[in-house]
GROMACS .gro file of N, CA and C in nm:
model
  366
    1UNK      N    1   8.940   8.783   9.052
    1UNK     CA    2   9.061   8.778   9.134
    1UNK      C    3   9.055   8.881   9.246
    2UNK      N    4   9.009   8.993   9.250
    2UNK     CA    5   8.980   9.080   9.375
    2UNK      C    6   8.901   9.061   9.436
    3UNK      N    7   8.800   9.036   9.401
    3UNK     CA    8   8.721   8.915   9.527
    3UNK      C    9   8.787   8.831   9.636
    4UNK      N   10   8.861   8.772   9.578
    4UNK     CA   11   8.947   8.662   9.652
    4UNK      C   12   9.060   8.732   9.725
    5UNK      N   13   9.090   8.844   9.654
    5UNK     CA   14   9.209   8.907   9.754
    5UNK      C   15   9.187   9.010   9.825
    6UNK      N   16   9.027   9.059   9.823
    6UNK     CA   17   8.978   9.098   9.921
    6UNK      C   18   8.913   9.036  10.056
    7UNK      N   19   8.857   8.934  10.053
    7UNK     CA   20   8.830   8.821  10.139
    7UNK      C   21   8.950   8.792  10.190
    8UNK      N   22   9.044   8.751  10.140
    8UNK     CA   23   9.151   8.705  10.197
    8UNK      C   24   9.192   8.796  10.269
    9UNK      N   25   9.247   8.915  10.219
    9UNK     CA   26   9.263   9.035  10.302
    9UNK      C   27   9.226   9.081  10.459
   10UNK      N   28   9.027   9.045  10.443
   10UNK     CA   29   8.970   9.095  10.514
   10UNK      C   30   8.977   8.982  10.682
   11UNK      N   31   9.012   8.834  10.565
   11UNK     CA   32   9.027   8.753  10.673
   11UNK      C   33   9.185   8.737  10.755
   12UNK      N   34   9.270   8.774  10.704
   12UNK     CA   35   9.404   8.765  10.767
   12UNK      C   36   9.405   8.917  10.867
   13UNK      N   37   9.360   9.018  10.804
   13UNK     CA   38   9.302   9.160  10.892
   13UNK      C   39   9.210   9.077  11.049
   14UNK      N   40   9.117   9.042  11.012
   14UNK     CA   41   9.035   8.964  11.152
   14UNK      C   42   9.097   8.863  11.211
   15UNK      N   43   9.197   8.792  11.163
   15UNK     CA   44   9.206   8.702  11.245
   15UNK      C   45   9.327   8.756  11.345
   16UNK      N   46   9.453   8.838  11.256
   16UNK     CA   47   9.583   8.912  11.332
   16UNK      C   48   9.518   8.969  11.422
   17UNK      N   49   9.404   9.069  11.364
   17UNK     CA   50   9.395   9.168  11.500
   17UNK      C   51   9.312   9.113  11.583
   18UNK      N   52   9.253   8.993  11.572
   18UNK     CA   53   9.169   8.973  11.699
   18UNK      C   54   9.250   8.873  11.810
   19UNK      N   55   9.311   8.825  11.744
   19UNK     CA   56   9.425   8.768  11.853
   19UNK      C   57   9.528   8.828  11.907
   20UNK      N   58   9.571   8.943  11.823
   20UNK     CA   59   9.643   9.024  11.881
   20UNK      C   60   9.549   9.141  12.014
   21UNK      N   61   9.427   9.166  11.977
   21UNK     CA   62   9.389   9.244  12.066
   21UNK      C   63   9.314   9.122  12.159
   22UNK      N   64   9.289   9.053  12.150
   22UNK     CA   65   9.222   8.904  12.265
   22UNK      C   66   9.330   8.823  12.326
   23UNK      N   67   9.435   8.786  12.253
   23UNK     CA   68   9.561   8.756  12.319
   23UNK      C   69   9.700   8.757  12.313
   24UNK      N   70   9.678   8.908  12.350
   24UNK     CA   71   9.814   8.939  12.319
   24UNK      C   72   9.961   8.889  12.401
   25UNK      N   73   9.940   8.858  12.496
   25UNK     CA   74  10.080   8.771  12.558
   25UNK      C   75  10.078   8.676  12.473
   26UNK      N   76   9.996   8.564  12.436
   26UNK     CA   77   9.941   8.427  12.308
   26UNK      C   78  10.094   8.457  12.207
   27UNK      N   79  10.014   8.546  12.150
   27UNK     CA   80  10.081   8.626  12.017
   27UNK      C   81  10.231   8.651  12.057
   28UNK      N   82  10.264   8.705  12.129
   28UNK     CA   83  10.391   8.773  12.169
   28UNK      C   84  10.481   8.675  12.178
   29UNK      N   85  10.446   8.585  12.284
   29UNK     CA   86  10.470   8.453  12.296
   29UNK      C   87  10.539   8.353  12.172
   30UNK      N   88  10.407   8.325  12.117
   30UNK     CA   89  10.449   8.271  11.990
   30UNK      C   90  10.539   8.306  11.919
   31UNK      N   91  10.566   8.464  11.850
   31UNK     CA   92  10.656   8.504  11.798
   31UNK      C   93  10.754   8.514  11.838
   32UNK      N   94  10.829   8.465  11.944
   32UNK     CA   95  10.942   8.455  12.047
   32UNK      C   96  10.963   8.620  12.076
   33UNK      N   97  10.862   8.695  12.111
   33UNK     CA   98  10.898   8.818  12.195
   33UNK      C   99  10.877   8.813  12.327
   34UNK      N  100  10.915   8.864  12.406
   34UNK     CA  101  10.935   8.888  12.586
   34UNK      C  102  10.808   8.969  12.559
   35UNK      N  103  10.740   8.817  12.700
   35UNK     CA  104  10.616   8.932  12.776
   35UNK      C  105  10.642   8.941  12.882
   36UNK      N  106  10.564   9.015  12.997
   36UNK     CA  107  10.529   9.007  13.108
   36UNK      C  108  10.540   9.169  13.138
   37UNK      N  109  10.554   9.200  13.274
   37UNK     CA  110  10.501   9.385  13.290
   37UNK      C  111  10.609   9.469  13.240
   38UNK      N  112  10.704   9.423  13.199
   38UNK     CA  113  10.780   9.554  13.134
   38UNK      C  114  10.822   9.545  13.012
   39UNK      N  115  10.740   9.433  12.941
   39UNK     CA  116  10.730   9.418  12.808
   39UNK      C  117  10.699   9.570  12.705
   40UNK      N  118  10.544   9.598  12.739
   40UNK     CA  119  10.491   9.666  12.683
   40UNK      C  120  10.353   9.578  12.572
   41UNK      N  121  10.437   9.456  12.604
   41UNK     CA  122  10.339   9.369  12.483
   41UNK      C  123  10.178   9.418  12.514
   42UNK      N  124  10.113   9.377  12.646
   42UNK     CA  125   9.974   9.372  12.670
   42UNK      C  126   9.908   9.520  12.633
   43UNK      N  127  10.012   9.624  12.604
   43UNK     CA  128   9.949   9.741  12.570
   43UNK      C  129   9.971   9.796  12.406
   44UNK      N  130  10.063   9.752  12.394
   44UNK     CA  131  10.088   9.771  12.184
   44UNK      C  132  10.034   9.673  12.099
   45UNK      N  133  10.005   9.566  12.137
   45UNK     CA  134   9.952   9.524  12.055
   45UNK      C  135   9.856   9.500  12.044
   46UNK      N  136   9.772   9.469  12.145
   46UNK     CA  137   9.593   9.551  12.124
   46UNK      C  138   9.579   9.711  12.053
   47UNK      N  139   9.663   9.768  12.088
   47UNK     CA  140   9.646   9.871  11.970
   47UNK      C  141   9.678   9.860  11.813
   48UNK      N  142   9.761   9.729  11.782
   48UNK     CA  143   9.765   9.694  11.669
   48UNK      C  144   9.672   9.591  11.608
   49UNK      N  145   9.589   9.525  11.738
   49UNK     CA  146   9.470   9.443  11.674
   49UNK      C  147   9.366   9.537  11.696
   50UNK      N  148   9.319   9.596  11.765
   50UNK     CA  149   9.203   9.696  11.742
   50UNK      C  150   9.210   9.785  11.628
   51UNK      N  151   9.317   9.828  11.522
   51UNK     CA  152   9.311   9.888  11.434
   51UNK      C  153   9.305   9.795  11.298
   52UNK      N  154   9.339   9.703  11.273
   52UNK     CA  155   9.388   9.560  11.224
   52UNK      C  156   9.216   9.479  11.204
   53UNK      N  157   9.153   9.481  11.321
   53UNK     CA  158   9.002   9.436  11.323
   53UNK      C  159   8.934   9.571  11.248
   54UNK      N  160   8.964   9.656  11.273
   54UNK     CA  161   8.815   9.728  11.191
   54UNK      C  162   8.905   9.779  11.076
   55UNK      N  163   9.029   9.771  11.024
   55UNK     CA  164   9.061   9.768  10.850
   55UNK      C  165   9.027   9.637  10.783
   56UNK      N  166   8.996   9.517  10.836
   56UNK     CA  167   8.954   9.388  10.820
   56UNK      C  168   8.781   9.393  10.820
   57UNK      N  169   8.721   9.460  10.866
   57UNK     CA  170   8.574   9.493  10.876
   57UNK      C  171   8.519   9.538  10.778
   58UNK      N  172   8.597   9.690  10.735
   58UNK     CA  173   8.598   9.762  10.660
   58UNK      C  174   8.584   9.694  10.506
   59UNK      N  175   8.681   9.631  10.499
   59UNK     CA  176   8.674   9.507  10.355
   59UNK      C  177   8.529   9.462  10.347
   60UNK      N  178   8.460   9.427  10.459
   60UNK     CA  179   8.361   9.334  10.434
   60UNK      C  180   8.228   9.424  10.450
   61UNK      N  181   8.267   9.549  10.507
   61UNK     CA  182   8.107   9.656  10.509
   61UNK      C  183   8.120   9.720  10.370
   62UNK      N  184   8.219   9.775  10.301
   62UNK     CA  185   8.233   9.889  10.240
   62UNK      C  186   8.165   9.802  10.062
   63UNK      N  187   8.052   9.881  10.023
   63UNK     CA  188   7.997   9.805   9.891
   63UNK      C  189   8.048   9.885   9.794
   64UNK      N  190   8.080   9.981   9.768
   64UNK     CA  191   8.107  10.084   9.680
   64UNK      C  192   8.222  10.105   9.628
   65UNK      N  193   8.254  10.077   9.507
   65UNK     CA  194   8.382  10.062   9.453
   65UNK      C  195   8.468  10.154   9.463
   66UNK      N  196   8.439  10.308   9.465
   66UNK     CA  197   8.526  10.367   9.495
   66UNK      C  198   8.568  10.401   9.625
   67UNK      N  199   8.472  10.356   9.719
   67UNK     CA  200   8.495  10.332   9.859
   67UNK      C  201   8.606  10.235   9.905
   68UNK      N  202   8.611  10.144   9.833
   68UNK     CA  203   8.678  10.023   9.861
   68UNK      C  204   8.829  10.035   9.783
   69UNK      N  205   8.814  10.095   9.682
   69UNK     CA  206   8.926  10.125   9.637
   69UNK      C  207   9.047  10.234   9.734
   70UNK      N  208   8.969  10.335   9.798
   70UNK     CA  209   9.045  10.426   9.852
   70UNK      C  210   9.087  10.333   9.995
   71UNK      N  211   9.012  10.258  10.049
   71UNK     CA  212   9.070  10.202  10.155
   71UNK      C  213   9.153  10.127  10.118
   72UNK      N  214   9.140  10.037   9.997
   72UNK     CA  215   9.278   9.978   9.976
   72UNK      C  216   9.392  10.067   9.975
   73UNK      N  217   9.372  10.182   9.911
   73UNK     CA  218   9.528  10.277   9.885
   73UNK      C  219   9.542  10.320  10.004
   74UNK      N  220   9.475  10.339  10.143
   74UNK     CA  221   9.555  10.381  10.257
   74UNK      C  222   9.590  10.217  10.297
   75UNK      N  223   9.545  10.139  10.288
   75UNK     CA  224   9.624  10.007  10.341
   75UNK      C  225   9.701   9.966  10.290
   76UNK      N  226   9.757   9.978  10.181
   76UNK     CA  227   9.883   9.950  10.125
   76UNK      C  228   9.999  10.051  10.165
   77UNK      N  229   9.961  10.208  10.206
   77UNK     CA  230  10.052  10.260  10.316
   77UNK      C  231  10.070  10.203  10.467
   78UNK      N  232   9.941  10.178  10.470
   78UNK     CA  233   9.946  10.143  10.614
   78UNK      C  234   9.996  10.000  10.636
   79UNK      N  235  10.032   9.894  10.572
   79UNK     CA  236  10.099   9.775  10.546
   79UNK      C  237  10.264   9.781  10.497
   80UNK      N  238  10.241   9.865  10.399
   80UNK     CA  239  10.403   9.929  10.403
   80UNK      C  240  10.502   9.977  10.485
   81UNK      N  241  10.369  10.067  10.559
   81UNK     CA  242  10.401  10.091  10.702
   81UNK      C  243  10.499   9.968  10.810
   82UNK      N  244  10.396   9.856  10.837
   82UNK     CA  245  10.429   9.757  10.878
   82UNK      C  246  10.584   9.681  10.835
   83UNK      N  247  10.598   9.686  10.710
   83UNK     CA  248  10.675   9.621  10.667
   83UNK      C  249  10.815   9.714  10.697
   84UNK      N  250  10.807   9.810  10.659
   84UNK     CA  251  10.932   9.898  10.696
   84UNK      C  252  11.000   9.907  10.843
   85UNK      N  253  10.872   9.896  10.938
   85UNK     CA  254  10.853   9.843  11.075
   85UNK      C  255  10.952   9.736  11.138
   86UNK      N  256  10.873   9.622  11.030
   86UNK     CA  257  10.956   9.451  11.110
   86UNK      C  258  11.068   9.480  11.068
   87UNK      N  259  11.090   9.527  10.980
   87UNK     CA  260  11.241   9.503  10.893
   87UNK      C  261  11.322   9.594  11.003
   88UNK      N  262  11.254   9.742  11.044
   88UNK     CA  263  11.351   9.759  11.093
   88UNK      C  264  11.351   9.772  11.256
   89UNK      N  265  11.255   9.680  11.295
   89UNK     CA  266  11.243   9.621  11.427
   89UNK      C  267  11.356   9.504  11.458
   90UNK      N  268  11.339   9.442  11.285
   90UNK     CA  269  11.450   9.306  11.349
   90UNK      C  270  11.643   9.351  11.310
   91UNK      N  271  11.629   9.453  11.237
   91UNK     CA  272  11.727   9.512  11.244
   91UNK      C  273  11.834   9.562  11.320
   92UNK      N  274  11.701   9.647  11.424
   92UNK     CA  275  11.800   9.682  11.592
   92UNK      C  276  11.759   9.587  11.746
   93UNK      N  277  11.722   9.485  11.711
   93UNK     CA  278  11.699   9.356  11.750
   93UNK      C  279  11.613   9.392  11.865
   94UNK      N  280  11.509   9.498  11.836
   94UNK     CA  281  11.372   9.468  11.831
   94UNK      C  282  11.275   9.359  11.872
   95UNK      N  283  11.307   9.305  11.785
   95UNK     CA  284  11.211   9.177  11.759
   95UNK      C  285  11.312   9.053  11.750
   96UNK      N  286  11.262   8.945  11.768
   96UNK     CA  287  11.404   8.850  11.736
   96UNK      C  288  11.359   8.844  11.592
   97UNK      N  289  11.505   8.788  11.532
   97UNK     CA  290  11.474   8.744  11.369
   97UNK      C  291  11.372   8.705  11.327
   98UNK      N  292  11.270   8.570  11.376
   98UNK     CA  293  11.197   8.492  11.363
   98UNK      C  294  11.077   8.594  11.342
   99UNK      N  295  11.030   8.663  11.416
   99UNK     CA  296  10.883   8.713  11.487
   99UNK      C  297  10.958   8.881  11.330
  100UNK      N  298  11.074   8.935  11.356
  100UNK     CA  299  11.080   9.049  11.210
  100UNK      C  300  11.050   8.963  11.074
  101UNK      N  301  11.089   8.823  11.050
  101UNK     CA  302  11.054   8.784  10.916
  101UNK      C  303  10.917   8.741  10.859
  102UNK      N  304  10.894   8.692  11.025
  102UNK     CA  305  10.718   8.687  11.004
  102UNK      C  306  10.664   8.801  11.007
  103UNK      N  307  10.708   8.892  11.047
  103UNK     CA  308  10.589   9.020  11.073
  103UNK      C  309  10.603   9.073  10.955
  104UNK      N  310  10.741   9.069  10.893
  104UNK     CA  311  10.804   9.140  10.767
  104UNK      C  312  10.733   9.039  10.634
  105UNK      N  313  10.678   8.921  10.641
  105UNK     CA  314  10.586   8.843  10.562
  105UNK      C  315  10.459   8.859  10.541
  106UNK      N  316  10.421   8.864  10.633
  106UNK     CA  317  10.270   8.899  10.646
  106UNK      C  318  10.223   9.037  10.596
  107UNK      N  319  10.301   9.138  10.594
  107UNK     CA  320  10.280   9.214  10.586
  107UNK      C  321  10.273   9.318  10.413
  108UNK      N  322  10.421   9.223  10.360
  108UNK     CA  323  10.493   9.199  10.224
  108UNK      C  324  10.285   9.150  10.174
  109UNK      N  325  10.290   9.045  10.217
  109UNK     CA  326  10.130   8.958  10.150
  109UNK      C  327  10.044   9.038  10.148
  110UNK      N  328  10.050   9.144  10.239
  110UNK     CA  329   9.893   9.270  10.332
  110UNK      C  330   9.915   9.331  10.149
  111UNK      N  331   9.998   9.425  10.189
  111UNK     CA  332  10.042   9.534  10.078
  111UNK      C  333  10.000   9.427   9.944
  112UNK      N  334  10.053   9.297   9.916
  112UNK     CA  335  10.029   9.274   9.806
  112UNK      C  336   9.873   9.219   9.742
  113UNK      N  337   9.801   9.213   9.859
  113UNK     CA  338   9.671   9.209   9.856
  113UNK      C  339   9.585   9.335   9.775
  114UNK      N  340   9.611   9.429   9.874
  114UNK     CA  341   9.557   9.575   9.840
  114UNK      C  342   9.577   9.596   9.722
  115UNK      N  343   9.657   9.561   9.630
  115UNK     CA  344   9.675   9.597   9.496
  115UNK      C  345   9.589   9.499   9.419
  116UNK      N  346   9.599   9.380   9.497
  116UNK     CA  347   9.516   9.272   9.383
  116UNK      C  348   9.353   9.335   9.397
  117UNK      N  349   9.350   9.350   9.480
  117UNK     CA  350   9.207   9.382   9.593
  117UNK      C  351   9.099   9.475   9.497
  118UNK      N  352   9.169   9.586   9.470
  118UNK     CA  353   9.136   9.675   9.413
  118UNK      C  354   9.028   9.657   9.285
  119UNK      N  355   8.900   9.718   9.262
  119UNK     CA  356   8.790   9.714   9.159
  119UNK      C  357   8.870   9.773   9.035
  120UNK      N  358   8.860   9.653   8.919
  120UNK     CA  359   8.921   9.769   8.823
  120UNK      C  360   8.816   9.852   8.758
  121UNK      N  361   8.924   9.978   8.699
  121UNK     CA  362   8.873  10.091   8.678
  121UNK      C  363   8.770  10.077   8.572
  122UNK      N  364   8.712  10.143   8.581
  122UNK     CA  365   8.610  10.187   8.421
  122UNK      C  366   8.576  10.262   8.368
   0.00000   0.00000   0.00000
């Protein structure tokens, strides 16, 4: 089962951040957020797919169980992170509803990965 929820992991990590850092108006768009120059979109969220692509990398270089284990435990902060984020992005209307429940989903799934993810102990 951590096999699978590491793969999975590593593939929802590559695919967010590479569209987010390759097309980020795309993305913005889609999620019903305002682009164009005083968005901010074309500059935050390539910083959220360029970090997003190499924690998604990371899954798939790292062979060493306790290697892989510790990156899961900062990505389940760093997904928690996220989640505390949409929620309270769509909160002060941020984000529209739509684009906080998705971001606030995806993210709920990130965190719940990292736990499945994890080599058990021995």
């Amino acid at each position: 089962m951590h096999e699978i929820a590491r793969y999975s992991l590593a593939g929802i990590r590559l695919v967010n951040g590479a569209v987010a850092l390759l097309a980020p108006n795309t993305l913005a768009q889609r999620l019903g957020i305002a682009t164009g120059r005083d968005s901010g979109t074309s500059y935050t969220l390539p910083l959220f797919g360029v970090r997003t692509v190499l924690l998604g990398a990371e899954l798939l270089l790292v062979k060493d169980g306790a290697a892989l284990n510790r990156s899961l435990r900062l990505g389940t902060l760093i997904h928690a992170s996220d989640v505390i984020s949409a929620i309270r992005s769509g909160k002060n209307g941020d984000l529209p509803p739509r684009a906080a429940v998705i971001a606030t989903a995806i993210s709920s799934v990130n965190v719940a990965l990292t736990f499945l993810a994890r080599e058990p102990s021995r």
